[in-house]
Amino acid sequence: MENGHGEYAQDGSVDLRGNPVLRSKRGGWTACTFIVVYELFERLAYYGIASNLVMYMTRNLHQGTVEASNNVTNWSGTVFLTPLIGAVVADAYLGRYWTFVAGSAIYLMGMILLTLSVTVPALKPPPCDGTTCPRASALQLGVYFGGLYTIALGHGGTKPNISTIGADQFDDFDAVEKLQKLSFFNWWMFTIFVGILFSSTVLVYLQDNVSWSVGYGVPTLGLLASVVVFLAGTPLYRHKKPHGSPLTSIGKVVAAAVWKHSVKLPVDGKQLHELELEHYTSRKRFRIDATDSMRFLNKAAANVNDDRVSRRLPPWTLCTVTQVEETKQIAKLAPLLLTMVVPCTLFAQAGTLFVKQGATLDRRLGGFLVPPASLGAVVVLAMLICLALYDRVFVPAARRRTRNPRGITLLQRIGAGLLLQAVTMALTSAIESRRLRFARSHAPDAHGVVPLTIFVLLPQFLLMGASDALLLVGQMEFFYDQAPESMKSLGTALSLTAYGAGNILSSAVLSLVVRVTGKRGTPWVTNNLNASHLDYYYALLAVLAAANLSVFVALSGSYTYRAESRETIGVAMDVQGEPLLHCTSWIVNSVVQKFCKIQCGCLIHLLPNERVQVPSGPPQQKPLKPEGSCKERRSRQHETWAAATDGKLTRCMGWARPGRGDRALRRSRRQGATSIPAVWDPDGGIGWEAVEGTLSATRVAGWGHGGTDTLSTENKCLLS
């Protein structure tokens, strides 16, 4: 146990020895700095290889366009499927930190092997002799692809754990850290994109114009530096204890429900098997109430009263309600996960066929020759700009209108990205059609280069980057956020699985299209893109994207976000687990919308969308007796104090400077609440009180987060 001043982390965070950690000494953005720096250099290493991979295979390994594209997407698919293995190992055995360290060592070995394969003459195929290009030997292919797939294996240990380790540095039970975590994934992706930007410009240039040895050696050294940086931050990290394999728990629930398919469910869900609350609170875990969705799985938690039947049942067939509900939460994600596969297929085109398109165009920019893969930098720049605008401009504006801390829901963000991606593929088809018309009217040179500038491809790269800024970040955050608390690594791995499946689907679709169209004449995609119909292929992908968007809209419309209705637990506790501050919450549409922190008998302030456990039964109104002065003066956004019953506002009081208070009062009247202007401040500020209104708790939060004026308040003691 750490010594020092301050509160201990309340989310179960420990050090590597399993001792509770002080929030002031570990975690937060200080610890995340080391993790973010690691990710910056690791992405530089990964995309230093991936960005120009299709060009190395066609130019140096002398593979055809379709073969090289499929090899790239097959490898990329493996890279994003191995995280499932890493997530299971982390959650069940080693924990996230040690799984990550082991994965990093394997990753580094793969990078070294790959660098050797492009440096040692005996491991490189000889260059083309005129029109004759000798095929690479089995040894040369074995070493090169051995390095690639060693990287894929190491990636499985690092990728599902590094972002989760970063998110673990923020305590969900601390209001400040909870709000910081909302922006974590945006800035996490921003850092990733900076690394990709460097890879697709500087490293690609080194590979094309200096040597592949230098182009691969630099990212290898970068990866080594990133591992050193990560290890240097070890004393600052918060860790989570492994809770066992989530896949084992899920499999157990499904198997138990099937085994007990003939067992009748009780009418009252409270009669299902569950452990005492202390079992969960002692482990800083959440206990989840039973729900009626997927009722068949509830049989796994059903108690069997017939002694003869119960004696024949294996002990493992009795699961807890929490295990059942966690399985349901993962099962709910599966349909939406399937709709993420096609978008990842489309994204794969930017690193394969988009690059080959660029190789057929005039790449001159003054005296500089633009590497084809460097257009990937345009995707990254568009992502960076859109992410910054989204986080700093769109979210604050949307938050004032929707009262959602994220501005819009995660599924709305993903849906917008899917729509933009479908538009991107339609535009890409039109641009390729124009390029083909130009190629037929202007004879290409001996290398197949058309006298048309490469920058005609900029619109498709820009739109792809804008769509990915919405889609990729939203996808990662959605699967992390909606996964059960004990299965966060699995949630992250699921989002990565979509990338893997999308890349493999890209290989399958491309091979199928070439085979089918080849039977009827010239295949749509050949080694000579000037004689191909790549525009038809892109149009097919646009249709596929539109169909996938329709399915996503239908599924997201019926999706219910993870419910937060759980048993009461103290939010702030001392080391022995004794409550110091308590929370009062209410439920609106099965989701906890707000909580009021209580100190010395008075409500201090209202915070939005806190994930705290609340009574599963009907709220009880009890008067609070002040035990002392509860005054505060702070410079922050407006605050509102409220009490609610069954999602219906019963009492609300607050204070704001001129203008802000007036708008809050007008808003409350529009929602049907009875608003009573209260005391006027000497500076003209206004207080308000709404009694027995029907204003929803979500709207109340809007009052508390609408401005930036200085507050001077004396808290009122209300009903909780």
XYZ file of C-alpha atoms in Angstrom:
720
model
C 0.000 0.000 0.000
C 1.349 3.398 -1.012
C 2.035 6.045 1.608
C 1.295 9.703 1.088
C -1.471 12.254 1.103
C -4.658 12.171 -0.934
C -7.397 9.756 -1.897
C -6.893 6.209 -3.042
C -8.214 5.295 -6.472
C -11.747 3.958 -6.059
C -12.046 1.863 -9.222
C -9.961 -1.031 -7.951
C -6.664 0.211 -9.408
C -3.530 -1.298 -7.896
C 0.218 -1.289 -8.430
C 2.083 -4.253 -9.925
C 2.172 -5.890 -6.483
C -1.591 -5.657 -6.081
C -1.646 -2.823 -3.527
C -4.122 0.103 -3.672
C -2.664 3.253 -5.233
C -2.996 6.926 -4.407
C -4.715 8.956 -7.095
C -2.225 11.789 -6.562
C 0.801 9.572 -7.234
C -0.333 7.451 -10.156
C -2.496 7.667 -13.226
C -4.119 10.649 -14.900
C -2.602 12.503 -17.826
C 0.873 12.313 -16.228
C 0.960 8.532 -16.647
C -0.806 8.755 -19.989
C 2.026 10.895 -21.351
C 4.344 7.868 -21.402
C 1.634 5.678 -22.919
C 0.780 8.227 -25.604
C 4.456 8.686 -26.515
C 4.764 4.912 -26.878
C 1.771 4.829 -29.199
C 3.212 7.643 -31.289
C 6.439 5.742 -32.016
C 4.728 2.365 -32.324
C 2.337 3.677 -34.968
C 5.327 5.222 -36.715
C 6.901 1.745 -36.802
C 3.777 -0.125 -37.888
C 2.728 2.266 -40.636
C 6.343 2.671 -41.686
C 5.945 -0.913 -42.864
C 2.249 -1.005 -43.808
C 2.007 2.275 -45.766
C 4.344 1.207 -48.575
C 4.003 -2.566 -48.303
C 2.118 -3.026 -51.571
C 4.837 -1.125 -53.444
C 7.626 -3.253 -51.957
C 5.832 -6.446 -52.928
C 5.220 -5.343 -56.509
C 8.594 -3.642 -57.114
C 11.003 -5.749 -55.047
C 9.265 -9.114 -54.599
C 7.937 -8.826 -58.189
C 4.351 -9.781 -57.345
C 1.294 -8.824 -59.389
C -1.189 -6.147 -58.330
C -3.909 -8.563 -57.179
C -1.445 -10.935 -55.464
C 0.327 -8.094 -53.656
C -2.952 -6.421 -52.617
C -4.254 -9.700 -51.213
C -0.989 -10.395 -49.374
C -1.180 -6.947 -47.779
C -4.801 -7.311 -46.688
C -4.276 -10.897 -45.476
C -1.399 -9.739 -43.303
C -3.368 -6.707 -42.084
C -6.285 -9.000 -41.287
C -4.035 -11.224 -39.180
C -2.587 -8.172 -37.423
C -6.054 -7.176 -36.237
C -7.315 -10.666 -35.399
C -4.467 -11.651 -33.062
C -5.598 -9.058 -30.454
C -8.356 -11.517 -29.512
C -5.627 -13.840 -28.237
C -3.898 -11.005 -26.425
C -7.146 -9.901 -24.770
C -7.838 -13.390 -23.417
C -4.282 -13.772 -22.099
C -4.459 -10.336 -20.446
C -7.863 -10.795 -18.823
C -7.331 -14.398 -17.693
C -3.650 -14.822 -16.923
C -0.954 -12.171 -17.175
C -2.873 -8.923 -16.839
C -2.683 -6.078 -19.329
C 0.766 -4.788 -18.387
C 2.725 -8.042 -18.634
C 0.844 -9.177 -21.745
C 1.775 -5.873 -23.328
C 5.452 -6.221 -22.353
C 5.633 -9.753 -23.790
C 3.898 -8.633 -26.988
C 6.337 -5.724 -27.355
C 9.327 -8.091 -27.207
C 7.837 -10.280 -29.967
C 6.925 -7.193 -31.995
C 10.499 -5.902 -31.792
C 11.908 -9.262 -32.924
C 9.635 -9.165 -35.982
C 10.792 -5.647 -36.889
C 14.443 -6.685 -36.623
C 13.844 -9.744 -38.813
C 12.029 -7.641 -41.409
C 14.831 -5.066 -41.480
C 17.389 -7.832 -42.033
C 15.314 -9.227 -44.923
C 15.608 -5.946 -46.863
C 19.252 -5.342 -45.906
C 21.163 -8.630 -46.303
C 21.759 -9.215 -50.058
C 21.119 -12.961 -49.866
C 17.658 -12.306 -48.406
C 16.604 -9.890 -51.183
C 15.442 -10.895 -54.687
C 17.681 -9.513 -57.494
C 16.300 -6.451 -59.340
C 14.508 -6.734 -62.659
C 16.658 -7.097 -65.771
C 14.701 -5.155 -68.345
C 11.341 -6.894 -68.612
C 12.558 -10.003 -66.755
C 11.836 -9.957 -63.028
C 13.087 -13.055 -61.153
C 10.730 -14.413 -58.517
C 11.807 -14.363 -54.890
C 13.125 -17.664 -53.523
C 11.392 -19.655 -50.796
C 14.041 -18.523 -48.289
C 13.614 -14.866 -49.195
C 9.825 -15.059 -48.986
C 10.046 -17.070 -45.758
C 12.241 -14.536 -43.985
C 10.245 -11.532 -45.194
C 6.810 -12.945 -44.424
C 8.160 -14.518 -41.229
C 9.056 -11.038 -40.040
C 5.638 -9.700 -41.050
C 3.700 -12.384 -39.203
C 5.963 -12.170 -36.147
C 4.950 -8.509 -36.016
C 1.307 -9.612 -36.280
C 1.753 -11.951 -33.297
C 3.409 -9.258 -31.177
C 0.709 -6.794 -32.226
C -1.825 -9.173 -30.693
C -0.253 -8.642 -27.275
C 0.160 -4.876 -27.520
C -2.811 -3.484 -29.404
C -5.789 -4.605 -27.241
C -3.981 -3.640 -24.051
C -2.205 -0.334 -24.673
C -5.354 1.761 -25.225
C -7.062 -0.017 -22.317
C -4.061 0.658 -20.073
C -4.368 4.305 -21.070
C -8.082 4.416 -20.261
C -7.389 2.663 -16.939
C -5.385 5.699 -15.797
C -8.658 7.586 -15.258
C -10.832 6.746 -12.255
C -14.523 6.428 -13.185
C -15.396 7.266 -9.575
C -13.695 10.663 -9.694
C -15.692 13.401 -11.414
C -12.684 15.282 -12.805
C -10.953 12.189 -14.154
C -14.200 10.890 -15.567
C -14.623 14.040 -17.651
C -10.987 13.838 -18.772
C -11.598 10.321 -19.993
C -14.305 11.533 -22.389
C -11.632 13.212 -24.527
C -9.027 10.494 -24.086
C -9.937 8.469 -27.170
C -10.059 11.567 -29.399
C -6.558 12.643 -28.391
C -5.368 9.044 -28.404
C -6.343 8.785 -32.066
C -4.858 12.239 -32.713
C -1.487 10.943 -31.515
C -1.824 7.834 -33.656
C -2.514 9.942 -36.717
C 0.594 12.062 -36.083
C 2.666 8.875 -36.146
C 0.956 7.747 -39.347
C 1.552 11.168 -40.905
C 5.299 10.915 -40.299
C 5.366 7.352 -41.642
C 3.482 8.133 -44.833
C 5.683 11.124 -45.650
C 9.220 10.896 -44.267
C 9.570 7.109 -44.026
C 7.905 6.468 -47.382
C 10.253 9.011 -48.968
C 13.277 7.268 -47.421
C 12.080 3.913 -48.718
C 11.494 5.174 -52.261
C 14.497 7.498 -52.606
C 17.207 6.361 -50.147
C 16.912 2.644 -49.385
C 14.547 0.122 -47.889
C 17.169 -0.673 -45.253
C 17.018 2.895 -43.932
C 13.241 3.046 -44.416
C 12.787 -0.060 -42.240
C 15.674 0.617 -39.845
C 14.294 3.956 -38.639
C 10.889 2.548 -37.518
C 12.678 -0.386 -35.858
C 14.717 2.045 -33.774
C 11.538 4.037 -33.134
C 9.800 0.940 -31.765
C 12.763 0.197 -29.494
C 12.634 3.779 -28.185
C 8.883 3.527 -27.602
C 9.260 0.385 -25.484
C 11.939 2.095 -23.381
C 9.657 5.121 -22.866
C 6.732 2.915 -21.831
C 8.831 0.961 -19.315
C 10.179 4.230 -17.881
C 6.642 5.230 -16.916
C 5.940 2.003 -15.002
C 6.108 3.616 -11.504
C 3.271 5.967 -12.525
C 0.791 3.446 -13.930
C -2.399 2.192 -12.368
C -3.207 -1.444 -13.072
C -6.307 -3.635 -12.973
C -6.215 -7.190 -11.682
C -7.165 -9.878 -14.226
C -10.687 -11.191 -13.564
C -10.463 -14.371 -15.612
C -11.063 -15.041 -19.275
C -14.201 -13.260 -20.495
C -14.609 -15.857 -23.245
C -14.653 -18.611 -20.607
C -17.346 -16.768 -18.668
C -19.402 -16.181 -21.814
C -19.065 -19.804 -22.896
C -20.061 -20.995 -19.421
C -23.241 -18.887 -19.441
C -24.304 -20.077 -22.887
C -23.543 -23.717 -22.078
C -25.379 -23.522 -18.725
C -28.463 -21.971 -20.360
C -28.537 -24.746 -22.964
C -27.976 -27.421 -20.314
C -30.896 -26.079 -18.250
C -33.173 -25.309 -21.217
C -36.091 -27.126 -19.566
C -35.830 -25.200 -16.276
C -38.623 -22.706 -15.680
C -37.643 -19.131 -14.900
C -39.044 -17.453 -11.768
C -41.457 -14.572 -12.199
C -39.318 -12.325 -9.998
C -35.802 -11.799 -11.333
C -34.529 -11.349 -7.772
C -34.991 -15.089 -7.257
C -32.183 -15.806 -9.706
C -28.789 -16.721 -8.298
C -26.579 -13.787 -7.310
C -23.776 -13.163 -4.838
C -23.918 -10.656 -2.006
C -23.085 -7.047 -2.772
C -20.013 -7.195 -0.521
C -18.459 -9.750 -2.888
C -18.410 -7.130 -5.640
C -17.657 -4.017 -3.602
C -14.642 -5.702 -1.979
C -13.272 -6.319 -5.469
C -14.288 -2.863 -6.758
C -16.591 -4.476 -9.285
C -20.208 -3.819 -10.245
C -23.157 -6.063 -9.595
C -25.738 -5.919 -12.393
C -29.466 -6.488 -12.016
C -31.346 -9.027 -14.130
C -33.079 -7.812 -17.299
C -35.747 -9.368 -19.505
C -33.747 -9.180 -22.725
C -32.510 -12.542 -24.034
C -34.475 -14.261 -21.279
C -33.267 -17.676 -22.354
C -29.809 -16.862 -20.967
C -31.379 -16.170 -17.567
C -31.748 -19.937 -17.217
C -28.014 -20.039 -16.499
C -28.735 -18.219 -13.200
C -31.925 -20.112 -12.378
C -31.953 -22.068 -9.124
C -33.323 -25.612 -9.383
C -35.573 -26.472 -6.441
C -36.034 -30.133 -7.339
C -33.318 -32.008 -5.430
C -33.297 -34.922 -7.869
C -32.713 -32.612 -10.819
C -30.218 -30.376 -9.028
C -28.059 -33.362 -8.056
C -27.678 -34.276 -11.724
C -26.533 -30.775 -12.693
C -22.784 -30.016 -12.697
C -21.774 -27.163 -10.359
C -20.648 -24.977 -13.265
C -24.221 -24.741 -14.597
C -25.144 -22.216 -11.890
C -24.002 -18.738 -12.947
C -24.595 -15.387 -11.309
C -26.947 -12.768 -12.704
C -23.960 -10.484 -13.253
C -22.250 -13.114 -15.435
C -25.442 -13.539 -17.439
C -25.920 -9.798 -17.942
C -22.283 -9.342 -18.992
C -22.781 -12.055 -21.599
C -25.889 -10.263 -22.842
C -23.965 -7.005 -23.162
C -21.342 -8.671 -25.365
C -24.034 -10.478 -27.389
C -25.756 -7.140 -28.059
C -22.548 -5.855 -29.632
C -22.196 -8.754 -32.078
C -24.673 -7.517 -34.761
C -23.163 -4.036 -34.744
C -19.688 -5.553 -34.904
C -20.643 -7.275 -38.158
C -21.614 -3.917 -39.690
C -18.091 -2.642 -38.943
C -16.474 -5.211 -41.257
C -17.442 -3.564 -44.567
C -16.148 -0.094 -43.515
C -12.809 -1.673 -42.655
C -12.804 -3.318 -46.088
C -13.207 0.109 -47.675
C -10.490 1.594 -45.492
C -8.110 -1.158 -46.679
C -8.301 0.236 -50.218
C -6.397 3.359 -49.142
C -3.287 1.282 -48.495
C -3.517 -0.945 -51.578
C -5.407 0.045 -54.733
C -5.378 3.768 -53.938
C -1.567 3.575 -53.836
C -1.406 1.632 -57.110
C -3.653 4.271 -58.682
C -1.164 6.941 -57.672
C 1.691 4.990 -59.280
C 0.003 5.370 -62.695
C -0.144 9.202 -62.512
C 2.310 12.032 -62.931
C 3.941 12.397 -59.498
C 6.093 15.444 -60.209
C 5.799 18.436 -57.886
C 8.364 20.917 -59.164
C 11.648 19.028 -58.904
C 10.270 16.625 -56.308
C 8.812 13.192 -57.093
C 5.898 12.409 -54.748
C 5.930 8.775 -53.543
C 2.518 7.157 -54.294
C 2.082 6.002 -50.702
C 2.613 9.564 -49.433
C -0.939 10.431 -50.436
C -1.851 8.502 -47.307
C -0.623 11.589 -45.473
C -3.646 13.423 -46.879
C -5.922 10.906 -45.144
C -4.091 11.501 -41.885
C -4.120 15.295 -42.218
C -7.853 15.216 -42.870
C -8.300 13.022 -39.787
C -6.230 15.347 -37.602
C -8.084 18.465 -38.706
C -11.493 16.827 -38.407
C -10.707 15.391 -34.964
C -9.588 18.763 -33.653
C -12.660 20.487 -35.095
C -14.924 17.733 -33.791
C -13.560 17.849 -30.247
C -13.147 21.612 -29.925
C -15.956 23.023 -32.073
C -18.654 20.488 -32.861
C -18.891 18.708 -29.481
C -19.298 21.896 -27.364
C -21.914 23.254 -29.796
C -23.813 19.957 -29.988
C -23.565 19.482 -26.213
C -25.447 22.716 -25.601
C -28.256 21.469 -27.812
C -28.409 17.750 -26.986
C -27.195 17.868 -23.357
C -25.075 14.838 -24.188
C -21.494 15.152 -22.826
C -20.233 13.661 -26.106
C -22.322 16.035 -28.219
C -24.005 13.200 -30.117
C -24.257 9.531 -29.310
C -21.503 7.150 -30.328
C -23.775 5.350 -32.798
C -24.746 8.656 -34.411
C -21.069 9.460 -34.840
C -20.379 6.054 -36.398
C -23.424 6.395 -38.672
C -22.217 9.763 -39.957
C -18.850 8.192 -40.738
C -20.499 5.305 -42.603
C -22.540 7.705 -44.714
C -19.503 9.790 -45.595
C -17.543 6.646 -46.446
C -20.221 5.498 -48.919
C -20.077 8.933 -50.565
C -16.277 8.624 -50.688
C -16.384 5.343 -52.617
C -18.898 6.761 -55.108
C -16.629 9.771 -55.675
C -13.588 7.469 -55.979
C -15.361 5.517 -58.725
C -16.056 8.762 -60.623
C -12.427 9.914 -60.279
C -11.108 6.560 -61.525
C -13.521 6.693 -64.480
C -12.056 10.079 -65.401
C -8.497 8.712 -65.076
C -9.310 5.795 -67.394
C -10.818 8.115 -70.014
C -7.677 10.247 -69.864
C -5.451 7.149 -70.160
C -7.297 6.026 -73.304
C -7.007 9.447 -74.951
C -3.380 10.058 -73.879
C -0.896 7.250 -74.404
C 0.852 6.202 -71.142
C 4.657 6.068 -71.115
C 6.753 2.879 -70.949
C 6.105 2.603 -67.214
C 2.347 2.950 -67.613
C 2.295 6.518 -66.242
C -0.507 8.752 -67.517
C 0.256 12.497 -68.036
C -2.319 13.448 -65.419
C -1.291 14.881 -62.048
C -1.503 12.575 -59.035
C -3.336 15.307 -57.126
C -6.600 14.478 -58.923
C -6.840 11.735 -56.266
C -6.828 14.250 -53.404
C -10.643 14.417 -52.978
C -10.986 10.675 -52.342
C -8.134 10.732 -49.807
C -9.560 13.814 -48.055
C -13.058 12.348 -47.758
C -11.678 9.009 -46.586
C -9.812 10.822 -43.817
C -12.893 12.813 -42.778
C -15.053 9.683 -42.636
C -12.434 7.805 -40.622
C -12.218 10.640 -38.078
C -15.864 9.974 -37.275
C -15.910 6.230 -37.790
C -12.652 4.853 -36.388
C -12.648 6.844 -33.146
C -16.362 6.271 -32.601
C -15.959 2.558 -33.213
C -13.089 2.167 -30.752
C -14.819 4.202 -28.055
C -18.171 2.465 -28.579
C -16.872 -1.068 -28.114
C -14.763 -0.040 -25.122
C -17.580 1.929 -23.521
C -20.324 -0.655 -24.064
C -18.292 -3.683 -22.986
C -18.868 -4.795 -19.366
C -16.467 -3.345 -16.816
C -14.676 -6.695 -16.414
C -14.316 -7.207 -20.202
C -12.804 -3.938 -21.424
C -9.856 -5.660 -23.121
C -12.300 -7.900 -24.959
C -14.313 -4.856 -26.046
C -11.190 -3.231 -27.483
C -10.214 -6.511 -29.162
C -13.663 -6.772 -30.750
C -13.258 -3.369 -32.398
C -9.884 -4.489 -33.765
C -11.387 -7.769 -34.962
C -13.537 -5.784 -37.372
C -10.357 -4.448 -38.995
C -9.012 -7.967 -39.344
C -12.216 -9.337 -40.802
C -12.509 -6.294 -43.082
C -9.043 -6.826 -44.549
C -9.699 -10.520 -45.115
C -13.043 -9.655 -46.725
C -11.168 -7.219 -48.981
C -8.952 -10.063 -50.209
C -11.964 -12.331 -50.727
C -14.011 -9.720 -52.616
C -11.098 -8.703 -54.846
C -10.271 -12.334 -55.703
C -13.926 -13.136 -56.379
C -14.412 -10.080 -58.605
C -11.257 -10.864 -60.623
C -12.309 -14.499 -61.070
C -15.926 -13.757 -62.034
C -15.202 -10.826 -64.354
C -12.253 -12.664 -65.906
C -14.604 -15.400 -67.152
C -16.541 -12.784 -69.141
C -13.544 -10.971 -70.641
C -10.967 -8.650 -69.104
C -10.951 -8.732 -65.275
C -11.888 -5.500 -63.566
C -8.492 -5.418 -61.803
C -5.270 -6.444 -63.571
C -1.568 -5.631 -63.291
C -2.133 -2.891 -65.890
C -4.626 -0.545 -64.227
C -4.893 1.499 -67.447
C -6.521 -1.508 -69.120
C -8.669 -2.406 -66.092
C -12.085 -1.289 -64.843
C -11.156 -0.263 -61.331
C -14.002 2.259 -61.471
C -16.491 -0.612 -61.643
C -14.854 -2.234 -58.638
C -15.087 0.997 -56.627
C -18.749 1.379 -57.651
C -19.400 -2.139 -56.343
C -17.801 -1.186 -53.025
C -19.978 1.963 -52.886
C -23.114 -0.177 -53.274
C -21.813 -2.526 -50.582
C -21.218 0.476 -48.283
C -24.756 1.796 -48.848
C -26.284 -1.609 -48.089
C -24.175 -1.913 -44.941
C -25.260 1.574 -43.833
C -28.923 0.554 -44.154
C -28.343 -2.476 -41.940
C -26.450 -0.360 -39.401
C -29.252 2.207 -39.197
C -31.807 -0.550 -38.585
C -29.692 -2.158 -35.851
C -28.660 1.060 -34.126
C -32.270 2.223 -33.985
C -33.145 -0.716 -31.737
C -29.928 -0.718 -29.707
C -30.206 0.098 -26.003
C -27.081 1.515 -24.412
C -25.585 -0.366 -21.510
C -27.835 0.168 -18.495
C -26.330 1.646 -15.356
C -28.954 0.460 -12.867
C -26.999 -1.282 -10.168
C -26.862 -1.690 -6.387
C -25.876 1.248 -4.197
C -22.187 1.684 -3.481
C -20.198 4.494 -1.880
C -18.394 6.525 -4.504
C -15.557 7.769 -2.339
C -14.166 5.311 0.185
C -11.217 5.104 2.482
C -8.747 2.250 2.262
C -10.914 -0.027 4.420
C -13.891 0.569 2.147
C -15.852 2.773 4.547
C -17.974 5.367 2.711
C -16.861 8.962 3.097
C -19.074 10.619 0.488
C -22.239 9.071 -0.858
C -24.187 9.488 -4.045
C -27.858 9.818 -4.717
C -28.983 8.982 -8.229
C -32.082 8.337 -10.265
C -32.872 6.390 -13.384
C -34.304 7.781 -16.634
C -35.028 5.207 -19.330
C -32.966 2.607 -17.459
C -29.861 4.815 -17.475
C -28.438 6.781 -14.581
C -28.524 10.361 -15.787
C -27.087 12.293 -12.839
C -25.778 12.103 -9.331
C -25.526 14.653 -6.553
C -22.460 14.531 -4.343
C -23.475 14.983 -0.715
C -21.271 16.426 1.989
C -22.189 17.534 5.510
C -25.832 16.962 4.667
C -26.004 19.323 1.674
C -26.005 18.793 -2.050
C -22.759 20.186 -3.420
C -23.191 19.881 -7.158
C -24.746 17.952 -9.978
C -22.587 16.100 -12.496
C -23.664 14.613 -15.845
C -23.903 10.953 -16.736
C -21.822 9.551 -13.884
C -21.596 5.783 -13.782
C -22.526 5.056 -10.223
C -24.596 2.328 -8.698
C -28.089 3.268 -7.578
C -30.893 1.542 -5.682
C -32.700 -0.982 -7.824
C -35.934 -0.374 -5.947
C -38.104 2.774 -5.947
C -36.289 5.919 -4.727
C -37.097 6.988 -1.179
C -37.477 10.618 -0.169
C -35.657 11.368 3.074
C -34.903 14.821 4.510
C -31.238 15.732 4.926
C -30.204 17.530 8.052
C -27.376 20.036 7.657
C -24.399 19.312 9.870
C -22.474 22.454 9.056
C -21.937 25.238 6.580
C -21.884 24.039 2.973
C -20.679 27.076 1.077
C -18.460 27.024 -1.989
C -17.159 29.584 -4.411
C -15.730 28.327 -7.653
C -15.068 29.531 -11.169
C -16.721 26.987 -13.418
C -19.865 26.385 -15.394
C -23.322 26.885 -13.988
C -24.631 24.418 -11.478
C -28.014 23.053 -10.657
C -29.163 21.087 -7.637
C -31.993 18.687 -8.110
C -34.037 15.917 -6.605
C -36.040 13.483 -8.665
C -38.328 10.494 -8.270
C -38.813 7.880 -10.994
C -37.267 10.181 -13.575
C -39.682 13.039 -12.759
C -38.275 16.281 -11.465
C -39.624 17.139 -8.015
C -37.389 20.001 -6.965
C -34.646 22.012 -8.616
C -32.659 25.032 -7.445
C -29.675 26.886 -8.838
C -27.979 30.162 -9.588
C -26.532 31.872 -12.668
C -25.346 35.231 -13.893
C -27.646 37.421 -16.026
C -28.774 35.958 -19.312
C -27.849 32.388 -18.460
C -30.418 32.141 -15.698
C -33.080 33.684 -17.916
C -32.470 31.082 -20.622
C -32.594 28.305 -18.053
C -35.950 29.564 -16.812
C -37.331 29.820 -20.342
C -36.125 26.313 -21.097
C -37.786 24.949 -17.975
C -41.090 26.590 -18.942
C -40.895 25.082 -22.436
C -40.507 21.666 -20.811
C -43.594 22.207 -18.665
C -41.891 22.737 -15.316
C -43.260 25.210 -12.785
C -40.447 27.770 -12.543
C -40.334 30.261 -9.716
C -37.764 33.097 -9.912
C -35.930 33.298 -6.619
C -33.372 35.685 -5.116
C -31.702 38.337 -7.255
C -27.959 38.689 -6.781
C -26.593 42.263 -6.334
C -24.852 41.863 -9.702
C -28.114 40.920 -11.368
C -27.788 37.142 -11.249
C -30.915 35.090 -10.840
C -31.765 31.957 -8.900
C -34.601 29.627 -9.765
C -36.674 26.867 -8.341
C -38.769 24.326 -10.214
C -41.274 22.346 -8.190
C -43.277 19.279 -9.265
C -42.295 19.778 -12.892
C -41.939 17.208 -15.624
C -38.540 18.388 -16.750
C -36.366 15.344 -17.453
C -33.084 14.862 -15.639
C -31.209 15.146 -18.918
C -32.505 18.683 -19.401
C -31.542 19.619 -15.867
C -27.919 18.903 -16.737
C -28.127 21.434 -19.529
C -28.724 24.154 -16.984
C -25.599 23.152 -15.139
C -23.314 23.210 -18.165
C -24.402 26.114 -20.300
C -21.932 28.900 -19.598
C -18.560 29.960 -18.237
C -19.392 32.692 -15.709
C -18.021 32.782 -12.171
C -20.291 31.285 -9.552
C -20.914 32.478 -6.054
C -23.313 30.075 -4.420
C -24.649 28.982 -1.100
C -25.875 25.427 -1.427
C -29.399 24.536 -0.480
C -30.238 21.385 1.457
C -32.825 19.504 -0.570
C -34.582 16.185 -0.604
C -32.431 13.345 -1.968
